[in-house]
mmCIF file with all atom_site columns, C-alpha atoms in Angstrom:
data_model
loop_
_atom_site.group_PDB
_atom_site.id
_atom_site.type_symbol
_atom_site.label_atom_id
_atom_site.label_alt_id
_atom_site.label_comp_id
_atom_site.label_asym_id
_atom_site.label_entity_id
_atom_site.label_seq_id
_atom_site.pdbx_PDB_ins_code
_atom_site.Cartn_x
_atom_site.Cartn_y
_atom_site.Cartn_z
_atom_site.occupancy
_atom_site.B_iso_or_equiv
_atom_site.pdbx_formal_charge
_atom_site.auth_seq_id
_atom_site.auth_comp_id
_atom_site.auth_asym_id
_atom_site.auth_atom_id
_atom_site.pdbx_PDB_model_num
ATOM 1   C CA . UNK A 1 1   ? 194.421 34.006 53.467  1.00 52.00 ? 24  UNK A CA 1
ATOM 2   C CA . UNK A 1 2   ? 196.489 36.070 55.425  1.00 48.00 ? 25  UNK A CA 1
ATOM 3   C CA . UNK A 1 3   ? 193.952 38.703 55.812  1.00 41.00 ? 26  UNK A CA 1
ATOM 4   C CA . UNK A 1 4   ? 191.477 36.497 56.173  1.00 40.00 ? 27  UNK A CA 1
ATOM 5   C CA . UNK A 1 5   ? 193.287 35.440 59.490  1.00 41.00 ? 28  UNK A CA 1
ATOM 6   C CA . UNK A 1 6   ? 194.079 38.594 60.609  1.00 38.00 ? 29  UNK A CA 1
ATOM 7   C CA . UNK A 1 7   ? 190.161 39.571 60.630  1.00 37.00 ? 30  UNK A CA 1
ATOM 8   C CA . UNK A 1 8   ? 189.387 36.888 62.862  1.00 40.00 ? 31  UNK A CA 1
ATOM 9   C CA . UNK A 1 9   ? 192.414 37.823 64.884  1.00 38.00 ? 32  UNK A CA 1
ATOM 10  C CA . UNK A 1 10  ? 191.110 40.901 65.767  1.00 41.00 ? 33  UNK A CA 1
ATOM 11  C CA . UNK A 1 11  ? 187.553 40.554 66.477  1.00 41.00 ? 34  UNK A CA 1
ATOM 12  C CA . UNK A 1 12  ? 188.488 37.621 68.184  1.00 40.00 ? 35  UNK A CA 1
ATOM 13  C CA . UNK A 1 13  ? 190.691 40.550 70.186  1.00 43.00 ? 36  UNK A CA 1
ATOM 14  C CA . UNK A 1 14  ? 188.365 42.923 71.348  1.00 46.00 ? 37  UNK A CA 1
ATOM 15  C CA . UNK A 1 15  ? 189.422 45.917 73.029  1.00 46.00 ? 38  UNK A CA 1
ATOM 16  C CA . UNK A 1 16  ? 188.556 44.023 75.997  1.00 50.00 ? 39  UNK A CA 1
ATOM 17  C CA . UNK A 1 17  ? 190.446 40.864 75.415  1.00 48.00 ? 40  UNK A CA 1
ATOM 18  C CA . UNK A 1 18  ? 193.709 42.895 74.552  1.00 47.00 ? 41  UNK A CA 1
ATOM 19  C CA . UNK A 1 19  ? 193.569 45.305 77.659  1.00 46.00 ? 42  UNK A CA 1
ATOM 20  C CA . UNK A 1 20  ? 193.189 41.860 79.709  1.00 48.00 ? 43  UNK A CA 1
ATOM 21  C CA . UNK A 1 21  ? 196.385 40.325 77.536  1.00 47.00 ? 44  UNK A CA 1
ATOM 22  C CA . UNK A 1 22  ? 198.116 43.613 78.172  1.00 49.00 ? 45  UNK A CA 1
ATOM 23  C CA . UNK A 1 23  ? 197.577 43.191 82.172  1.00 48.00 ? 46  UNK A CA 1
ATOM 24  C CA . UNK A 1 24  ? 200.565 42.123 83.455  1.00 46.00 ? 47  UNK A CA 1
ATOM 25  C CA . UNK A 1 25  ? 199.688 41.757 87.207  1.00 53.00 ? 48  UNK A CA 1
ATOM 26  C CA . UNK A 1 26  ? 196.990 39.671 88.690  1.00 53.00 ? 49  UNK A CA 1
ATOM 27  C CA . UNK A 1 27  ? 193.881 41.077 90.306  1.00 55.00 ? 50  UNK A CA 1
ATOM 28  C CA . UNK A 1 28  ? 194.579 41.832 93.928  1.00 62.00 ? 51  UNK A CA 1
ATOM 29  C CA . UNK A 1 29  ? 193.642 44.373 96.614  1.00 74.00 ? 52  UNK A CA 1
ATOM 30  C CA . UNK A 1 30  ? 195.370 47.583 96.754  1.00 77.00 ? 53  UNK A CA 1
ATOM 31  C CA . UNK A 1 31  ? 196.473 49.115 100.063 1.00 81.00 ? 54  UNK A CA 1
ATOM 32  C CA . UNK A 1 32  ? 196.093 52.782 100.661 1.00 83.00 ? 55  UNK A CA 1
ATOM 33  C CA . UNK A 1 33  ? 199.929 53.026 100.184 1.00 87.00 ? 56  UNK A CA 1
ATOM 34  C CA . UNK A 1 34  ? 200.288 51.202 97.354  1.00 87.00 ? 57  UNK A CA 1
ATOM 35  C CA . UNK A 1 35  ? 197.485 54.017 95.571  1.00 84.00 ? 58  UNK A CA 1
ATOM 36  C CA . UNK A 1 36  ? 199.098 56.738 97.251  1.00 89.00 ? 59  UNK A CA 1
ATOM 37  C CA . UNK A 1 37  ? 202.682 55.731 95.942  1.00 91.00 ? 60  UNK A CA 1
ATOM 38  C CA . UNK A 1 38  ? 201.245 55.230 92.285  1.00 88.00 ? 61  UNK A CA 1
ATOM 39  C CA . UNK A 1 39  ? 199.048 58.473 92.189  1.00 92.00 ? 62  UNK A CA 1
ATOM 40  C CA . UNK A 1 40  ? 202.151 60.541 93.267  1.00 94.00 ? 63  UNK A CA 1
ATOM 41  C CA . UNK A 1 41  ? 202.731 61.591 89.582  1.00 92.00 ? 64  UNK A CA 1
ATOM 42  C CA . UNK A 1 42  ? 199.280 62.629 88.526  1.00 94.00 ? 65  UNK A CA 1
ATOM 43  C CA . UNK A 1 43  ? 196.630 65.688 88.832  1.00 94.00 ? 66  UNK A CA 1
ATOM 44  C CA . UNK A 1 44  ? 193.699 64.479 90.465  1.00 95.00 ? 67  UNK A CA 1
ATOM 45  C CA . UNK A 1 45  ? 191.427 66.580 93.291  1.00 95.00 ? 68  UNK A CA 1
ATOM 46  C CA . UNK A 1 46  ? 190.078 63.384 95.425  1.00 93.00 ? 69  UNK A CA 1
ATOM 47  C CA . UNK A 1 47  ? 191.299 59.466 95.348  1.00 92.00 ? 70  UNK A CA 1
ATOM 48  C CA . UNK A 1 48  ? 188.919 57.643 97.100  1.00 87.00 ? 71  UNK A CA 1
ATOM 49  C CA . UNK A 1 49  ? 188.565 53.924 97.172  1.00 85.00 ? 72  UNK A CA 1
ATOM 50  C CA . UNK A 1 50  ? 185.151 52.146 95.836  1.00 82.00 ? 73  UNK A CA 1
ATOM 51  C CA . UNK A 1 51  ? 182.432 50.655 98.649  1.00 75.00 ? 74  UNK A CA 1
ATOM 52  C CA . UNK A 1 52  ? 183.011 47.069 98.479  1.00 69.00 ? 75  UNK A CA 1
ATOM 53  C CA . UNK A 1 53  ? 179.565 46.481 99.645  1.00 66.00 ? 76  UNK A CA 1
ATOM 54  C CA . UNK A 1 54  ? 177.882 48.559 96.906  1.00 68.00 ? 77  UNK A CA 1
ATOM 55  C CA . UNK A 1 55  ? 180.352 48.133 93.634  1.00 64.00 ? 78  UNK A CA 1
ATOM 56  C CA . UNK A 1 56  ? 178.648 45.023 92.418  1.00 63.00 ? 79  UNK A CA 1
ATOM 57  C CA . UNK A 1 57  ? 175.795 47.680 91.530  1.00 68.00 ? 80  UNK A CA 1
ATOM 58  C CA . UNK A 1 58  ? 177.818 48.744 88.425  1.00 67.00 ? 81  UNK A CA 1
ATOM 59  C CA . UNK A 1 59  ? 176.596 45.693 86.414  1.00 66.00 ? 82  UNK A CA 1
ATOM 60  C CA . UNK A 1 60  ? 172.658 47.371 87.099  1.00 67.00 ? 83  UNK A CA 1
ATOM 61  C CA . UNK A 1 61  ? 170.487 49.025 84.563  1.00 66.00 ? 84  UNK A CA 1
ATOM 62  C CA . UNK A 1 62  ? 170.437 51.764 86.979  1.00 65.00 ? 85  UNK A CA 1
ATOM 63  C CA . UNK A 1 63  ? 174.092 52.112 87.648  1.00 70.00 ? 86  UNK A CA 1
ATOM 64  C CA . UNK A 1 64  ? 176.244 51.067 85.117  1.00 71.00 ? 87  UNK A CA 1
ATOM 65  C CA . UNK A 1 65  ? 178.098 52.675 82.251  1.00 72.00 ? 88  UNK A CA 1
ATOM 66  C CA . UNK A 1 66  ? 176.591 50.494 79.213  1.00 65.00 ? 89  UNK A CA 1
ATOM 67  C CA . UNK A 1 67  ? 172.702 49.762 78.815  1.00 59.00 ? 90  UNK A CA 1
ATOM 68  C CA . UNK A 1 68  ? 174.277 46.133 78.341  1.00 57.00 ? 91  UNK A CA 1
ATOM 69  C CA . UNK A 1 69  ? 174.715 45.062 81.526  1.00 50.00 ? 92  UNK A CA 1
ATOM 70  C CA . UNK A 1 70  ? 176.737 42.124 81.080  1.00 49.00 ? 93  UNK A CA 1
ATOM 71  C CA . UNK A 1 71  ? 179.893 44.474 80.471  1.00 54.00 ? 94  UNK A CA 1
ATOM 72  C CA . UNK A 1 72  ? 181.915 46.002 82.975  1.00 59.00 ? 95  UNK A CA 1
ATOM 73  C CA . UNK A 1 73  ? 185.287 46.656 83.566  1.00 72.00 ? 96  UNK A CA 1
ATOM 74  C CA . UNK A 1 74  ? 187.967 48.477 86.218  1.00 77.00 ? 97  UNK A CA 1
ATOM 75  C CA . UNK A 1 75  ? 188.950 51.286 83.805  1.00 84.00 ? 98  UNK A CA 1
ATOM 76  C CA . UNK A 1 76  ? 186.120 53.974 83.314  1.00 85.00 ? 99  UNK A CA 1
ATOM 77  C CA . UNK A 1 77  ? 185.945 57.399 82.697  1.00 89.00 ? 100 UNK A CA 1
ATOM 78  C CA . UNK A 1 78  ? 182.446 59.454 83.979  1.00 89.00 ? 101 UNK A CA 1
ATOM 79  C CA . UNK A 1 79  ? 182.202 62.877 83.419  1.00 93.00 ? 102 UNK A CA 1
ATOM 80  C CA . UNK A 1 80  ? 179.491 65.154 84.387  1.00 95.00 ? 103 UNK A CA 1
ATOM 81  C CA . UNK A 1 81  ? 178.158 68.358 83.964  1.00 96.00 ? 104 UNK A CA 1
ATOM 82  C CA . UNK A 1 82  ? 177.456 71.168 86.580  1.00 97.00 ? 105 UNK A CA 1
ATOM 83  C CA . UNK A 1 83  ? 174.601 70.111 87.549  1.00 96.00 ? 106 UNK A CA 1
ATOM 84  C CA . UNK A 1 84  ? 175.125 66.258 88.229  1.00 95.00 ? 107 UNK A CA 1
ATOM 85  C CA . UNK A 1 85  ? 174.017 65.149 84.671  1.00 94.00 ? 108 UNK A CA 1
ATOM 86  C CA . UNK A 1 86  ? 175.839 62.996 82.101  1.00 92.00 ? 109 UNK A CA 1
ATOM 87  C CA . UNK A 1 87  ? 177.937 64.501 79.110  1.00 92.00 ? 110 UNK A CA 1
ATOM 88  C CA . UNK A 1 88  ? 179.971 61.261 78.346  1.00 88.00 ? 111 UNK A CA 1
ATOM 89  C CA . UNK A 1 89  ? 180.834 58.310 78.991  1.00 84.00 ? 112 UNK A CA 1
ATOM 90  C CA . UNK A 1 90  ? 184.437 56.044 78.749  1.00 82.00 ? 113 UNK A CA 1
ATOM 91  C CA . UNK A 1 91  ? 185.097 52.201 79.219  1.00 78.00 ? 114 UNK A CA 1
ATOM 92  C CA . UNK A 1 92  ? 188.048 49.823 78.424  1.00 72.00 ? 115 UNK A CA 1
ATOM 93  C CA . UNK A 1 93  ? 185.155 47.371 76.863  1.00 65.00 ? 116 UNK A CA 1
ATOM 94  C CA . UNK A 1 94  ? 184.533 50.311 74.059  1.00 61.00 ? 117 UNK A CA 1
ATOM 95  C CA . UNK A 1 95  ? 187.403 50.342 72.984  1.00 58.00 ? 118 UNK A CA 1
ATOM 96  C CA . UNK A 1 96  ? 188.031 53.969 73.341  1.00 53.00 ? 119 UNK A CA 1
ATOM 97  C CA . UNK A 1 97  ? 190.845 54.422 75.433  1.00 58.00 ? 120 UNK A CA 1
ATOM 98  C CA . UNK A 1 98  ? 192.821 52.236 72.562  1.00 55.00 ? 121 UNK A CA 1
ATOM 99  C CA . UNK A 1 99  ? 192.968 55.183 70.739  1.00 58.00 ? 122 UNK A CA 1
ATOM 100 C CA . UNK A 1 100 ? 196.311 57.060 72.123  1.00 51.00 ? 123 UNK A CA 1
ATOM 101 C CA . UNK A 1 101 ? 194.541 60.828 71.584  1.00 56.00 ? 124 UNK A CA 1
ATOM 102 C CA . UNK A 1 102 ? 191.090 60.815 72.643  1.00 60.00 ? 125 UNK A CA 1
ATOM 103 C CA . UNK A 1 103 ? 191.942 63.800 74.999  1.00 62.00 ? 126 UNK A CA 1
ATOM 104 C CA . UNK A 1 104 ? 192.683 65.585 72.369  1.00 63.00 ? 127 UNK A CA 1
ATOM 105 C CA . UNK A 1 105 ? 190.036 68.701 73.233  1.00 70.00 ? 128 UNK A CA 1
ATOM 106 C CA . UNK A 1 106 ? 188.510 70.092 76.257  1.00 77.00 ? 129 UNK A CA 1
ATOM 107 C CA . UNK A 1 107 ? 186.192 68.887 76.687  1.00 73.00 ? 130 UNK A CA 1
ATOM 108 C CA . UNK A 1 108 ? 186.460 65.330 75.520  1.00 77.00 ? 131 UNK A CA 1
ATOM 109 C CA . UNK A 1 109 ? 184.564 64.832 72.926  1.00 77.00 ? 132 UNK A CA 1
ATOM 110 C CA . UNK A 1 110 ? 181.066 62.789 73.552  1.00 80.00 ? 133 UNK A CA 1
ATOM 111 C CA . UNK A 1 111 ? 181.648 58.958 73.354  1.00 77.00 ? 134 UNK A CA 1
ATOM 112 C CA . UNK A 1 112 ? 179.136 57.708 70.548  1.00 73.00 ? 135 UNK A CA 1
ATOM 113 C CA . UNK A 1 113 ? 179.373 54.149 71.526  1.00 71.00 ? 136 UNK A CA 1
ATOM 114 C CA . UNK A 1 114 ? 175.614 52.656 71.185  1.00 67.00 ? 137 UNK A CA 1
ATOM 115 C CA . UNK A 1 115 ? 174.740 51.716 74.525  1.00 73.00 ? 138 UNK A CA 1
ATOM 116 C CA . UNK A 1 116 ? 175.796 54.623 77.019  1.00 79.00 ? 139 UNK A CA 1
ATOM 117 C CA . UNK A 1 117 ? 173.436 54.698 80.132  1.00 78.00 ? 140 UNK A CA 1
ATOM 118 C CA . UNK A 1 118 ? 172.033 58.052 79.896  1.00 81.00 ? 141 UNK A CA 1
ATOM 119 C CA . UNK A 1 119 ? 170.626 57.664 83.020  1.00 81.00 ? 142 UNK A CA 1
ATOM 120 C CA . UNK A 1 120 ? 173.316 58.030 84.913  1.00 85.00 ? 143 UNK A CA 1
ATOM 121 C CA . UNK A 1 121 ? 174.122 61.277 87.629  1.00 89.00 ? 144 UNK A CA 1
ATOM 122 C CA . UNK A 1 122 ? 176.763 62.080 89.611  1.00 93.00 ? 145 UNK A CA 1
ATOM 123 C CA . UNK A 1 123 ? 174.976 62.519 92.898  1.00 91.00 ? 146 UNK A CA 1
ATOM 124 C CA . UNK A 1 124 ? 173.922 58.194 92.465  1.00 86.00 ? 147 UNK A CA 1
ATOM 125 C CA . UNK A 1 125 ? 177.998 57.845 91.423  1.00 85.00 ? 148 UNK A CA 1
ATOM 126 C CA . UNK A 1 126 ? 178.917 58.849 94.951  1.00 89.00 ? 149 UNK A CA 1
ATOM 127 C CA . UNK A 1 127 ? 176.742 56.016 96.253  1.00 81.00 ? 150 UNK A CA 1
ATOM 128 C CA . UNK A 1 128 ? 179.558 53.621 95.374  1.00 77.00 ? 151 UNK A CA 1
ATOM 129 C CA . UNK A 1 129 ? 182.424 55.745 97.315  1.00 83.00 ? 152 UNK A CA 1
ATOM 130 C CA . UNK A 1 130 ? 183.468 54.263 100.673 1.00 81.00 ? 153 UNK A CA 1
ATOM 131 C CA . UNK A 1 131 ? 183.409 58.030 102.554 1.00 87.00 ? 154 UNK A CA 1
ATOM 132 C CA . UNK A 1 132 ? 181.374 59.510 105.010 1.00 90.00 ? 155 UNK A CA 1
ATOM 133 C CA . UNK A 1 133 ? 178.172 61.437 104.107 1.00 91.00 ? 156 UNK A CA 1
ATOM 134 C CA . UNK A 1 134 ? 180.110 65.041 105.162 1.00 94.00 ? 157 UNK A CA 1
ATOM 135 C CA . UNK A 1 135 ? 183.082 64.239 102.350 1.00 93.00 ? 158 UNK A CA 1
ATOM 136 C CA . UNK A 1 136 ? 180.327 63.253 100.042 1.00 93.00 ? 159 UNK A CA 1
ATOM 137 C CA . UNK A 1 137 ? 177.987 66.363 100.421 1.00 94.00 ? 160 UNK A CA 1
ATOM 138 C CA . UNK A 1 138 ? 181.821 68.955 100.309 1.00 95.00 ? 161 UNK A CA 1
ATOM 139 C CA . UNK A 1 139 ? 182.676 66.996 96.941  1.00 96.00 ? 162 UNK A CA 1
ATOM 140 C CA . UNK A 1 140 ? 179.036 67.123 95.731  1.00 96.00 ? 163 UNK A CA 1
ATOM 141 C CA . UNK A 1 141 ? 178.916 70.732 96.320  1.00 96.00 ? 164 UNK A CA 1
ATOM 142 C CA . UNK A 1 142 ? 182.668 71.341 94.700  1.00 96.00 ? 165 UNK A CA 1
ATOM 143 C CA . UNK A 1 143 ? 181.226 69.561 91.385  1.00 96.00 ? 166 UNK A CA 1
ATOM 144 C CA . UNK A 1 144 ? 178.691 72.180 91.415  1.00 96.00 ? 167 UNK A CA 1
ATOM 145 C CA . UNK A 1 145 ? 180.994 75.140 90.528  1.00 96.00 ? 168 UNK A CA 1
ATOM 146 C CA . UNK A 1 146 ? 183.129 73.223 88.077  1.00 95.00 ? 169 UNK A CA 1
ATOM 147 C CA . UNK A 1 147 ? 182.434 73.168 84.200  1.00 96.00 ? 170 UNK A CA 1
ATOM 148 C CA . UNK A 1 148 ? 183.026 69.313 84.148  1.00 96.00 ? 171 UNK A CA 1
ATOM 149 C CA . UNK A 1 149 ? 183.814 66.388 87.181  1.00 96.00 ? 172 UNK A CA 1
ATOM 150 C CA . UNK A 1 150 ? 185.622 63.602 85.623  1.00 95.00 ? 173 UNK A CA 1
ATOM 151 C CA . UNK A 1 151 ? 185.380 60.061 87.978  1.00 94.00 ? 174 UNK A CA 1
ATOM 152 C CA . UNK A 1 152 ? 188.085 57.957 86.729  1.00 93.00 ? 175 UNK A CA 1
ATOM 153 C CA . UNK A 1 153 ? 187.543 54.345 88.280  1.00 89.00 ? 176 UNK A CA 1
ATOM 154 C CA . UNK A 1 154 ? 190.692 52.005 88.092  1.00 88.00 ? 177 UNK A CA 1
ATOM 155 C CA . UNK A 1 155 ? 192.935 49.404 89.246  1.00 86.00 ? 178 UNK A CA 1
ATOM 156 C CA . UNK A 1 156 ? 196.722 49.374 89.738  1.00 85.00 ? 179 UNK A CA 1
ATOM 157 C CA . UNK A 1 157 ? 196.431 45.610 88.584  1.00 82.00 ? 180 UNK A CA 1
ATOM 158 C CA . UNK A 1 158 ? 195.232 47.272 85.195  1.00 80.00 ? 181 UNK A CA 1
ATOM 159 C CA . UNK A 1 159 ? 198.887 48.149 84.192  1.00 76.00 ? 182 UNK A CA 1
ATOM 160 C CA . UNK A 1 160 ? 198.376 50.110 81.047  1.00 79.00 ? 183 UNK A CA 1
ATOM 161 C CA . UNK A 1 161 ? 195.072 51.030 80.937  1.00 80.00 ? 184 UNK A CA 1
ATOM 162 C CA . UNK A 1 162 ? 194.940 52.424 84.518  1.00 85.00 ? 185 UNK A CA 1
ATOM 163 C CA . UNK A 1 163 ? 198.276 54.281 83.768  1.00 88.00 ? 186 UNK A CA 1
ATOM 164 C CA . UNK A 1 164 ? 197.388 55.687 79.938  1.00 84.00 ? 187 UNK A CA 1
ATOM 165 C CA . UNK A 1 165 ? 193.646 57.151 81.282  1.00 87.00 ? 188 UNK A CA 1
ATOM 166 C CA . UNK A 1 166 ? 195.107 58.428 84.276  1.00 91.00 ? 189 UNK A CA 1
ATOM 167 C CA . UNK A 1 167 ? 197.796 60.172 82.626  1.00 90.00 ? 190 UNK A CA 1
ATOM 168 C CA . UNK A 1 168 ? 195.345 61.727 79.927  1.00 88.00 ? 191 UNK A CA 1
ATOM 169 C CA . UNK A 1 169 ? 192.691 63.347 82.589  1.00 91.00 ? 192 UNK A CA 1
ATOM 170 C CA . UNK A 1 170 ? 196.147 64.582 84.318  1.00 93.00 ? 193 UNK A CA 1
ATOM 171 C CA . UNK A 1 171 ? 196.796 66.544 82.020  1.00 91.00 ? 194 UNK A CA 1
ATOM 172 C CA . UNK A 1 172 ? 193.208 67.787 81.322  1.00 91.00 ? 195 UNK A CA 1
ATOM 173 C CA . UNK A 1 173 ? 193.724 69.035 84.989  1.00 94.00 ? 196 UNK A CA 1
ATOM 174 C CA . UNK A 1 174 ? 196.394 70.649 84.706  1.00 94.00 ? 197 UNK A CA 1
ATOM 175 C CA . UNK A 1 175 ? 195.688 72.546 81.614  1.00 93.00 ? 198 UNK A CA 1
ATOM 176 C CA . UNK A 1 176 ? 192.317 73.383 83.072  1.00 94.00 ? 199 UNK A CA 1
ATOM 177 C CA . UNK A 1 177 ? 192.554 73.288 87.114  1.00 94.00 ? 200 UNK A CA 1
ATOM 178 C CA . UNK A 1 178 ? 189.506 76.180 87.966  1.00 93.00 ? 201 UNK A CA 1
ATOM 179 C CA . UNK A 1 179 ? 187.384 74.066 85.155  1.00 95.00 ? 202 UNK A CA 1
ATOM 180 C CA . UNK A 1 180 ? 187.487 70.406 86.304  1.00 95.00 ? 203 UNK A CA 1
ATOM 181 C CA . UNK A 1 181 ? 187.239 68.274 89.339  1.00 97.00 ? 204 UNK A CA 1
ATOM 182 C CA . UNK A 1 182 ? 189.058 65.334 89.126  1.00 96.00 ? 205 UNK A CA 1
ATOM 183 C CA . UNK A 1 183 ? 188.072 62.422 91.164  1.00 95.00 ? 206 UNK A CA 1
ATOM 184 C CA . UNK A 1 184 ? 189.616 59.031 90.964  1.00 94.00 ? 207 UNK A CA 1
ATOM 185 C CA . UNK A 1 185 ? 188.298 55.746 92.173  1.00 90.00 ? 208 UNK A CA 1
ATOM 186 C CA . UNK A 1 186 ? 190.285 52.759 93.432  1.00 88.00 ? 209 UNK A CA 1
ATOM 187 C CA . UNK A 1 187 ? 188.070 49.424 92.731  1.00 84.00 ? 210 UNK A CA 1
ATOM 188 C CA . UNK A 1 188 ? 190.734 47.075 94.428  1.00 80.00 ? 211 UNK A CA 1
ATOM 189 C CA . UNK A 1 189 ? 189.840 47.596 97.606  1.00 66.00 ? 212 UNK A CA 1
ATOM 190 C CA . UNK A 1 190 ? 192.342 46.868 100.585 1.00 53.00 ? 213 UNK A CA 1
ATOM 191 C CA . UNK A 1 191 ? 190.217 45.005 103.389 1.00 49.00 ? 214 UNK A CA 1
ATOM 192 C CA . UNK A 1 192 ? 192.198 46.325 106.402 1.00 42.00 ? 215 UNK A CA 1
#
């Protein structure tokens, strides 16, 4: 009976469900001190924050991580090759980032979760940055001469996911600086 229980326990839990549990802030916005003043301990190349206007687009076939649209969340992990193209894919929802060493080779190893959007490039990801078309074209070109750019998307809100992903592609920048472009993405936009 016991393990009966316990199997309904967790897939009743999803990776999902405990991230959310986990969470011990609300959802708010996040002010451009506030990201600065968490950030200060990680290696990153760009923090930018996420267009407000065009972030919803993350839920379309076109733009989002999973061919299942109907899952999204704040904590994802991109990362392209040279040339703008996919190589793998991260989200809280796969459950992934509940395992405590999946940076454990450079590069990460390819996520074989079902329903990655293949489709994806880096060039579209930049459509969701709030930056001017001159940063965008400089970071574009920069992505160009690195063996992988890694877009992190998170929330400070996210407590320990934000914090355990972050620290992981830290590190991957550090032990590799000439080899990867970091670039992190706030999604709680401060409205000032």
């Amino acid at each position: 009976m016991k393990f009966f229980s316990f199997l309904i326990l967790a897939s009743v839990l999803s990776s999902c469900t405990i991230i959310r549990i986990l969470q011990l802030s609300e959802p708010n916005e996040e002010s451009v001190q506030e990201v600065n003043k968490f950030l200060k301990h990680y290696n990153f190349d760009y923090s930018v924050f996420a267009d407000d206007s065009k972030y919803w687009m993350q839920k379309s076939k076109a733009y989002g991580i999973n061919d299942d649209t109907s899952k999204s969340s704040q904590v994802q992990l991109r990362i392209y090759h040279p040339d703008g193209s996919l190589y793998s894919a991260y989200s809280q929802c796969m459950g992934d980032f509940n395992d405590r060493n999946f940076v454990d080779s450079f590069p990460l190893k390819k996520n074989d979760y079902p329903y990655i959007n293949t489709q994806l490039n880096f060039k579209n990801e930049l459509e969701f940055l709030a930056l001017n078309s001159e940063t965008k074209d400089q970071i574009l070109r920069q992505s160009m001469h690195q063996k992988y750019t890694y877009v992190v998307y998170y929330a400070i809100w996210t407590s320990w996911a934000a914090k355990h992903v972050l620290k992981q592609v830290s590190k991957i920048k550090k032990k590799h600086p000439t080899e990867v472009l970091v670039l992190l993405v706030n999604v709680a936009r401060d409205k000032q």
